[in-house]
Short mmCIF file of C-alpha atoms in Angstrom, two decimals:
data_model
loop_
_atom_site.label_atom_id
_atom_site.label_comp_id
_atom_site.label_asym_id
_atom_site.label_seq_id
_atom_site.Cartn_x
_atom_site.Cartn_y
_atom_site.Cartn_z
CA UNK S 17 6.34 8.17 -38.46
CA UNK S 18 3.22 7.67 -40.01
CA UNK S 19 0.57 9.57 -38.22
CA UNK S 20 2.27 12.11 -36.98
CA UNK S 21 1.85 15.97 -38.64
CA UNK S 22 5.06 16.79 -40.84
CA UNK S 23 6.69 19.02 -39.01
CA UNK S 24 6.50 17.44 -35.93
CA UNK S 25 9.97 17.02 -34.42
CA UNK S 26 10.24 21.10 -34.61
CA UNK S 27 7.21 21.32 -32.58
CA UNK S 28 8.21 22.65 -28.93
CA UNK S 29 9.37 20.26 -26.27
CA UNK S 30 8.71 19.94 -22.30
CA UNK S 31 10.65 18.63 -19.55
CA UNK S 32 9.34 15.28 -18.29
CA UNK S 33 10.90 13.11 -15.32
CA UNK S 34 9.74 9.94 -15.02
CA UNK S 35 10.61 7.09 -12.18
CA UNK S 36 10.02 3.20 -12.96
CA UNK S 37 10.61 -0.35 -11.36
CA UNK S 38 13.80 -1.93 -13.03
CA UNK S 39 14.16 -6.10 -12.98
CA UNK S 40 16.10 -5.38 -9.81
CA UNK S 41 13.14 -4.00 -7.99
CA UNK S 42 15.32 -0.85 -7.79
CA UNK S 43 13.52 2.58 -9.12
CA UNK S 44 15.10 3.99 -12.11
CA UNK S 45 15.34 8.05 -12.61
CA UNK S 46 15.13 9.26 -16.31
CA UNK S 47 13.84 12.50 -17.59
CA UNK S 48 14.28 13.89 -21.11
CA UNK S 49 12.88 16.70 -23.38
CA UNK S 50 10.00 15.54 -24.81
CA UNK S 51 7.01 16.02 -27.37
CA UNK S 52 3.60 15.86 -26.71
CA UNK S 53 2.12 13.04 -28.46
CA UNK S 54 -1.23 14.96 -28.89
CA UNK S 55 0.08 18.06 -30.21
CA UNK S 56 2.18 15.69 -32.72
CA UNK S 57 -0.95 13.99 -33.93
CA UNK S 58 -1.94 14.75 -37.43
CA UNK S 59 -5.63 13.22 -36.06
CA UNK S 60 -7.65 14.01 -33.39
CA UNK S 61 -8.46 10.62 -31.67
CA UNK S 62 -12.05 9.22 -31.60
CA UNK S 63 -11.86 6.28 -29.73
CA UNK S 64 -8.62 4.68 -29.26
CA UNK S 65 -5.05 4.85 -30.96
CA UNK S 66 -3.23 1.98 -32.31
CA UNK S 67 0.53 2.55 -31.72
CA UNK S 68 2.99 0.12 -33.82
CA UNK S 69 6.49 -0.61 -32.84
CA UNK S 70 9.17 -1.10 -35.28
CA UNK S 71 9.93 -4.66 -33.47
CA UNK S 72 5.88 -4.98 -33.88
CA UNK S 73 4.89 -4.16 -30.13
CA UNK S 74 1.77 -3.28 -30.27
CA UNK S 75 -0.05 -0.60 -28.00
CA UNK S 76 -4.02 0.74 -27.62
CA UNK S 77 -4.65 4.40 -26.25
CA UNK S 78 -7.66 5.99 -24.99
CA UNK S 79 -8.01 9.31 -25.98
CA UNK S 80 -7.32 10.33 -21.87
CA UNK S 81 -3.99 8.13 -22.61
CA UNK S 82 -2.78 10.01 -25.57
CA UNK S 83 -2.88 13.25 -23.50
CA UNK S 84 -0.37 11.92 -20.90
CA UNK S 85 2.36 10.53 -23.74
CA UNK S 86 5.22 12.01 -25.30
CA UNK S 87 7.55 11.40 -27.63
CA UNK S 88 11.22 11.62 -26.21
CA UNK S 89 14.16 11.14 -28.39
CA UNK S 90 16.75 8.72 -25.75
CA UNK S 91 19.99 7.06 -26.90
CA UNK S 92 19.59 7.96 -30.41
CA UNK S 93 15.44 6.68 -31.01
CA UNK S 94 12.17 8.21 -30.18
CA UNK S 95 10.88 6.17 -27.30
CA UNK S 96 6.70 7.13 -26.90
CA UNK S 97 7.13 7.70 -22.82
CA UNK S 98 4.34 7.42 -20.69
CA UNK S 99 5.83 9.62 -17.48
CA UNK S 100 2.95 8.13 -14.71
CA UNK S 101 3.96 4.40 -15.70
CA UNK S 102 5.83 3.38 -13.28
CA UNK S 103 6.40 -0.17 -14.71
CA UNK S 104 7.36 0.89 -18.48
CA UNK S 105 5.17 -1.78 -19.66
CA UNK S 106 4.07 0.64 -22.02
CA UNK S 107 6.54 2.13 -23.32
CA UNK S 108 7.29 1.74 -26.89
CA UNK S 109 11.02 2.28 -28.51
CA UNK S 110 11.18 3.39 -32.55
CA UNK S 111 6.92 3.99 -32.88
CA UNK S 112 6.75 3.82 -36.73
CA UNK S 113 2.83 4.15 -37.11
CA UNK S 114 0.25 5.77 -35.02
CA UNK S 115 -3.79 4.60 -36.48
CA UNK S 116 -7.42 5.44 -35.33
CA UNK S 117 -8.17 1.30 -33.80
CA UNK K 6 24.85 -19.08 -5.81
CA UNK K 7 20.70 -18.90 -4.53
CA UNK K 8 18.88 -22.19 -4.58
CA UNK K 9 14.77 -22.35 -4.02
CA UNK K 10 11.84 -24.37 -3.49
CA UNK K 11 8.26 -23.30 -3.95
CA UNK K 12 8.54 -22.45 -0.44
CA UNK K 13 11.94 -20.50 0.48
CA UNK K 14 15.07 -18.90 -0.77
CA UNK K 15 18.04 -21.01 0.87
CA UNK K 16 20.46 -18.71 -0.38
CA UNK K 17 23.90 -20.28 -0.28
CA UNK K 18 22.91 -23.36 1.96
CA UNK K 19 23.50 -26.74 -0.46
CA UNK K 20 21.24 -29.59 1.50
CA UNK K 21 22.23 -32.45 1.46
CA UNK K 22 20.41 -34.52 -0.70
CA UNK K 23 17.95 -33.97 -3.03
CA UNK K 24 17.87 -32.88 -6.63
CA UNK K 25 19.56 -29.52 -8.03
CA UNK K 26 18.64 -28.07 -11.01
CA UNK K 27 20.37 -25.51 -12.40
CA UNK K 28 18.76 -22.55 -13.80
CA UNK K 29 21.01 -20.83 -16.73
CA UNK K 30 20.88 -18.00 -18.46
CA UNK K 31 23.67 -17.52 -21.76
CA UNK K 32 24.61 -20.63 -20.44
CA UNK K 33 25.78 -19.58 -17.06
CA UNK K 34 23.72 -20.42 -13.58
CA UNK K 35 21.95 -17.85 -12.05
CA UNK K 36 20.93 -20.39 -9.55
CA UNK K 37 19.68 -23.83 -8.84
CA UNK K 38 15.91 -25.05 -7.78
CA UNK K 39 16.13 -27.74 -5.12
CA UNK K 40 13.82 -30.53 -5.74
CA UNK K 41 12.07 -29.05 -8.56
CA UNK K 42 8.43 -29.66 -9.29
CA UNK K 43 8.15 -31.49 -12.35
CA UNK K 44 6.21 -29.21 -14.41
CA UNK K 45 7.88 -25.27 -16.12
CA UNK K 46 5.78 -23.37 -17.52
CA UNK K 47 7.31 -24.06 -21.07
CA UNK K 48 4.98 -26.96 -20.90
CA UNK K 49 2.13 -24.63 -21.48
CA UNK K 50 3.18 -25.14 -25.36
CA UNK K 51 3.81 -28.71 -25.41
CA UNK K 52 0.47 -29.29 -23.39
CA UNK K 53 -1.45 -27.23 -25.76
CA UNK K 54 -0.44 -29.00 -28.94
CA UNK K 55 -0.95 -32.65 -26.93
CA UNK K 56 -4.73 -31.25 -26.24
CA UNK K 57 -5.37 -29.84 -29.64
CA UNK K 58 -6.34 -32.70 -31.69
CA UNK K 59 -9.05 -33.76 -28.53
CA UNK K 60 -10.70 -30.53 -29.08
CA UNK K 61 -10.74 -26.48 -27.70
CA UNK K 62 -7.87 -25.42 -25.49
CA UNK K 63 -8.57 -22.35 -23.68
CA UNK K 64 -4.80 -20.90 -21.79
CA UNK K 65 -6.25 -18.89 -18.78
CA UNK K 66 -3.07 -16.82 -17.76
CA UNK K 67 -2.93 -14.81 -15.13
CA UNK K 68 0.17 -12.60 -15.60
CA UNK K 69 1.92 -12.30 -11.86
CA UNK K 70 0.31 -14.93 -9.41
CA UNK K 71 3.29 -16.42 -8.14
CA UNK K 72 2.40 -20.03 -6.38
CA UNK K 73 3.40 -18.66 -3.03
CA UNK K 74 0.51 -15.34 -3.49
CA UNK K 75 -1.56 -18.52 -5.10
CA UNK K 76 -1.08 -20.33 -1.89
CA UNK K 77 -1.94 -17.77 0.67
CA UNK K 78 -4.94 -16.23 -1.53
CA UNK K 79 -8.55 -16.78 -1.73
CA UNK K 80 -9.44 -18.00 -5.20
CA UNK K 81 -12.31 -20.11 -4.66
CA UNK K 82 -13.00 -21.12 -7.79
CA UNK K 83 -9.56 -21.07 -9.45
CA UNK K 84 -8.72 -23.57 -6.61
CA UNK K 85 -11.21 -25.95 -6.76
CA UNK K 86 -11.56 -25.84 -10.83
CA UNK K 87 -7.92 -26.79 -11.04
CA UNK K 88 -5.79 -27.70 -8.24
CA UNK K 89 -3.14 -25.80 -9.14
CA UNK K 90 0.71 -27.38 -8.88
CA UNK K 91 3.70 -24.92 -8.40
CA UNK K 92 5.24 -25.00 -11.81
CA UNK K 93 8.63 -23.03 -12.67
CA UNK K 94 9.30 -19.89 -14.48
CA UNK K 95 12.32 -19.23 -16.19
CA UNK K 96 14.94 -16.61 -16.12
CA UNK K 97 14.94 -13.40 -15.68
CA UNK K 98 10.46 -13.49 -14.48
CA UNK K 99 9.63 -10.63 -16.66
CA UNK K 100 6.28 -10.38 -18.57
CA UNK K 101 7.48 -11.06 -22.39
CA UNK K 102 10.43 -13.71 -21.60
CA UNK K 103 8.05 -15.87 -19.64
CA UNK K 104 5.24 -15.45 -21.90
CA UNK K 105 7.82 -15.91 -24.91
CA UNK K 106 8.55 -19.33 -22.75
CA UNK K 107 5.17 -20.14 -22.36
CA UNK K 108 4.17 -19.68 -25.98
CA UNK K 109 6.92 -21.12 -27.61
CA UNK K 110 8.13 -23.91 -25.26
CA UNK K 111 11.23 -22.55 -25.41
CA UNK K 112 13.85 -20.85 -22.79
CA UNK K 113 14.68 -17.42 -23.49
CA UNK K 114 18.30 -18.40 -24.61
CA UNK K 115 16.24 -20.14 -27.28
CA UNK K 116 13.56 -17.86 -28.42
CA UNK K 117 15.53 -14.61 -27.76
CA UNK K 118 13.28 -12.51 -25.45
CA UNK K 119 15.60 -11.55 -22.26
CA UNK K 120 14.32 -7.90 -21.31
CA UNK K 121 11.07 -6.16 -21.34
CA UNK K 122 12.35 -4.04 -24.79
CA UNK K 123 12.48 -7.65 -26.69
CA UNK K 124 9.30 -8.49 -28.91
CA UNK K 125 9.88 -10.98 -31.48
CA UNK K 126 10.11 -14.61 -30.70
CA UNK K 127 12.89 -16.17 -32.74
CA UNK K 128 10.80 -19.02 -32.85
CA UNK K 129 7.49 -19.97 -33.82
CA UNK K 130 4.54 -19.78 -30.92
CA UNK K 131 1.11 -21.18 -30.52
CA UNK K 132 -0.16 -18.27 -32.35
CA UNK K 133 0.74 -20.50 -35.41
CA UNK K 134 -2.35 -22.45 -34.74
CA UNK K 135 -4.86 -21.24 -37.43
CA UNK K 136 -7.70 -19.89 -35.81
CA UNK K 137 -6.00 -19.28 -32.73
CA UNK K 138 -6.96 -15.48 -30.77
CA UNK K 139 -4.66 -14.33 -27.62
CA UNK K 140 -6.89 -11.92 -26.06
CA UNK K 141 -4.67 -8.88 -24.51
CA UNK K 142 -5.45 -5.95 -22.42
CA UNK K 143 -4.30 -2.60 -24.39
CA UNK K 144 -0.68 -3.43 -25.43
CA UNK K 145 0.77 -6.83 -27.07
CA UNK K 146 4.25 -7.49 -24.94
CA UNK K 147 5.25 -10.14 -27.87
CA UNK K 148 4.95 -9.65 -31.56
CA UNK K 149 3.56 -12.68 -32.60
CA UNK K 150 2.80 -14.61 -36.02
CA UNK K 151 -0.74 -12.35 -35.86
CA UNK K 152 -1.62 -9.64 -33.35
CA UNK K 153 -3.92 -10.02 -30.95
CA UNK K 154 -7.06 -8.51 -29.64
CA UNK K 155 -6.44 -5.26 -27.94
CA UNK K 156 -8.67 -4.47 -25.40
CA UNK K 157 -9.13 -0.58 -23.36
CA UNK K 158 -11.56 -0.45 -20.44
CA UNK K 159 -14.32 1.77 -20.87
CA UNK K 160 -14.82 4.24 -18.39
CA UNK K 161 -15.65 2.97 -14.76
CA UNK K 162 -14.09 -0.74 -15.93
CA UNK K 163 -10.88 -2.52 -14.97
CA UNK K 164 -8.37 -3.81 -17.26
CA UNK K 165 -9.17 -7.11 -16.35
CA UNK K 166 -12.96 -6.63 -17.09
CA UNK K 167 -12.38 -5.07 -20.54
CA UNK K 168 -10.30 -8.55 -21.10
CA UNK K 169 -12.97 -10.83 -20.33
CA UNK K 170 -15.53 -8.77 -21.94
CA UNK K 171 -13.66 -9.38 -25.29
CA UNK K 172 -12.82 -13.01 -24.26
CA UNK K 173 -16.20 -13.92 -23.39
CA UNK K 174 -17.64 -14.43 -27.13
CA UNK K 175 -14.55 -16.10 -28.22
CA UNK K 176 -14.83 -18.71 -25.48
CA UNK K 177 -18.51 -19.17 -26.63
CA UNK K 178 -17.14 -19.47 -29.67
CA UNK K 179 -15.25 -21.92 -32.01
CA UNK K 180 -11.57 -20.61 -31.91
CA UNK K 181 -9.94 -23.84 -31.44
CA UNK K 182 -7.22 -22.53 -29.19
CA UNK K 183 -7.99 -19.32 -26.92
CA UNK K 184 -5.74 -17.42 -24.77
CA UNK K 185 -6.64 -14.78 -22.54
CA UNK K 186 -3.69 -12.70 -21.05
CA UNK K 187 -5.57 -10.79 -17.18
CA UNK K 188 -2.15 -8.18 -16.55
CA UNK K 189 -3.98 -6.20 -14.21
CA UNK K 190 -2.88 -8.61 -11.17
CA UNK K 191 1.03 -7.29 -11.81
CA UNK K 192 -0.15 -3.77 -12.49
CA UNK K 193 -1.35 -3.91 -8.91
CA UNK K 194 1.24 -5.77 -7.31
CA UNK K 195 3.99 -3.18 -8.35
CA UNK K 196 1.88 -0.67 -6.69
CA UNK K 197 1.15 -2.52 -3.21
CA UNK K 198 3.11 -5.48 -3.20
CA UNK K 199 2.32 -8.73 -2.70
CA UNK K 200 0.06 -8.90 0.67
CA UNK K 201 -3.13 -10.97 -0.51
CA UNK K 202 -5.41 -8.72 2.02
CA UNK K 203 -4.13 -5.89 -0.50
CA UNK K 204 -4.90 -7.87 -3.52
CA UNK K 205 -7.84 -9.54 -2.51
CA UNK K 206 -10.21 -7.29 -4.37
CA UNK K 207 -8.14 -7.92 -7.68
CA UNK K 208 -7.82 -11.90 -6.73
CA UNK K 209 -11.88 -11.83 -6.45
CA UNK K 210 -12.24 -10.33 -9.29
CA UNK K 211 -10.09 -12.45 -11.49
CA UNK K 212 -11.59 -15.45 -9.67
CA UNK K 213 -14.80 -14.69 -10.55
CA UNK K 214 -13.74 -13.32 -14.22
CA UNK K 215 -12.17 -16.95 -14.51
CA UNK K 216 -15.41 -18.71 -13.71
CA UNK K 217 -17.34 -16.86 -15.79
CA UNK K 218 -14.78 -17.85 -18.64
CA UNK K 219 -14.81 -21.34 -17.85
CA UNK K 220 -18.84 -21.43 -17.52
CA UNK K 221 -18.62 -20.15 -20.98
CA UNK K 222 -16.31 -22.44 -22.59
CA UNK K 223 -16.15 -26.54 -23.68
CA UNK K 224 -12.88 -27.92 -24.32
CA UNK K 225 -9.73 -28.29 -22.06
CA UNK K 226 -8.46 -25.11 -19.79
CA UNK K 227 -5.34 -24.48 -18.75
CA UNK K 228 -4.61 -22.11 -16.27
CA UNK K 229 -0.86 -21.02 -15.65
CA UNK K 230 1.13 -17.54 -15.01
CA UNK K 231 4.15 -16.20 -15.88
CA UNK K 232 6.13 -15.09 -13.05
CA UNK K 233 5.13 -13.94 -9.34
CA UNK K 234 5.92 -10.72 -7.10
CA UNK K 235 7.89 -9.81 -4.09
CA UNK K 236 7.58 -7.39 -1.78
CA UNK K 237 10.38 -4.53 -1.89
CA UNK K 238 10.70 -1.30 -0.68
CA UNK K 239 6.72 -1.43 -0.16
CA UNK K 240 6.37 -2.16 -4.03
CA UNK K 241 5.93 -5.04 -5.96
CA UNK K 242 9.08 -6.32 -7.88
CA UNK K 243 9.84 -9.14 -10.12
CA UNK K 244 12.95 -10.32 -12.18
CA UNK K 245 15.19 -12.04 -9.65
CA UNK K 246 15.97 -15.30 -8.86
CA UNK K 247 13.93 -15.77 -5.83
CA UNK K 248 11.16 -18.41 -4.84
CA UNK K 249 8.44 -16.08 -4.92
CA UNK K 250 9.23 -14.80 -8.46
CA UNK K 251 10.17 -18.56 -10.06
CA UNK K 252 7.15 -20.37 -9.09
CA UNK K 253 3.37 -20.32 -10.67
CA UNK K 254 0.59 -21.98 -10.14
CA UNK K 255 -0.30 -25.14 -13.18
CA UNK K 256 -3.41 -26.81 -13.63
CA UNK K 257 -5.58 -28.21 -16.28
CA UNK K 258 -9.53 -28.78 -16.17
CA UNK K 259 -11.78 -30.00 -18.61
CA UNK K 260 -14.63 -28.27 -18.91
#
């Protein structure tokens, strides 16, 4: 992922839990071991972070966003999770390029 | 099978009388809308390209005002500016398959976009239109034919605000076809629902963030959403095939 420091999928990973609205209107339990986005980042941010999507979703992060994002590797991709979203809206499957905006 | 009006879910009760339509998704019915208004919010496309060649379109949508919230909510200027019509949304109400709908004219078993994970249109959109800008708040739920303007509040501002502060100059402007995408009416009706004393802070706001956008603009304004919100579990949910979630406010002004 461009980025993103080398090494970063040795770096050490948390436990995250995160709850969201599904279409049903039913909440949906996940949790996963996870990676820091910030401590991934081979850039400190100045003022926002563009995150690209390999289907081209495109996502802006402040600085105070960045610090609450991690990388989680689910069903065989890295999905960038965001734990205190509760409506996934941003949540972005296979992140392929993370730039200063 | 569920049929609605803009007014009620009548479950399994067929009237008798009236006009059915089904509403399909892969090419099954999820359910039927009794009497249906005349107007889905696919039209938003068609309309737009009809208006073009008079002069500047400007697409005001506000992403979760469902015609009933629309109904029961004070939005002073919103109302009088366009006299809103229930229009209907398309199946499943999510955020990227209705705006997919909207900005290609096209149901989702056309265009592709069933879930919140789909992006990519497999058709073309209004963002075709050379010189056309879709103003977003900080993420892009489609991947268009260009991106969009991403927007992030700055500290002590909404969502919504950070939107019309980047609108603003391109209404005053000379894109030929603006479209401003407020979100942060869903983001709050997933927290509290969809009780318009909750939301009237958020409704005032966007009422007033709309007149300041129309005040600012020349041309032809459309103002349309993409789903609504019900009330569940003391959240706000969308995605089902229920009156409040399948029916938006439509209307047109010229400005």
């Amino acid at each position: 992922m461009n980025g993103l420091i080398e090494d970063w999928e040795s770096l050490p990973r948390v436990s995250i839990a995160w709850q969201t609205t599904s279409a049903s209107g039913q909440p949906r339990a996940d949790r996963a071991e996870a990676i820091p986005l910030a401590r991934a980042l081979a850039f400190p941010v100045r003022s926002r972070l563009i995150v690209t999507a390999a289907d081209g979703y495109l996502l802006a992060l402040t600085p105070k966003d960045v610090d609450s994002a991690y990388l989680a590797f689910l069903r065989g991709e890295y999905m960038l999770v965001f734990p205190g979203d509760t409506t996934r809206r941003r949540f972005v499957r296979q992140p392929v390029s993370f730039e200063q905006g | 099978m569920r049929i609605i009006t803009p007014q009620q879910n009548l479950e399994d009760a067929v009237p008798s009388g009236g006009v059915l339509l089904p509403c399909t998704l892969h090419g099954a019915a999820v359910g039927a809308f009794l009497n249906p208004p005349p107007v889905c919010i696919t039209d938003v496309y068609h309309r737009v390209l009809a208006l073009l060649p008079r002069g500047r379109v400007m697409v005001i949508y506000i992403d979760g005002l469902g015609y009933d919230l629309y109904r029961r909510a004070s939005l002073p200027f919103i109302r009088r500016t366009f006299d809103c019509t229930a229009a209907r949304s398309v199946y499943p109400p999510l955020t990227q398959p209705c705006m997919a709908s909207m900005l290609t004219g096209e149901v989702p078993d056309v265009h592709g976009i069933f879930t919140r994970r789909d992006h990519r249109p497999l058709v073309p959109s209004l963002l075709r239109v050379p010189g056309s800008v879709l103003i977003e708040g900080d993420c892009a739920p489609l991947s268009l034919e260009h991106p969009p303007v991403l927007t992030l509040p700055e500290p002590g501002e909404t969502v919504d605000a950070a939107v019309l502060r980047a609108a603003l100059p391109h209404a005053a402007g000379d894109a030929p076809l603006l479209i401003v995408h407020f979100h942060g009416l869903d983001d709050e009706e997933h927290h509290v629902g969809d009780d318009e004393k909750l939301l009237s802070g958020k409704l005032r706001e966007l009422d007033e963030a709309v007149r300041k956008l129309c005040s600012a603009f020349a041309g032809t304004a459309l103002l349309c959403a993409d789903h609504g919100v019900h009330a569940e579990n003391g959240a706000g949910a969308h995605g089902s095939f229920d009156y409040r979630d399948m029916f938006v406010p439509y209307g047109e002004a010229t400005l």
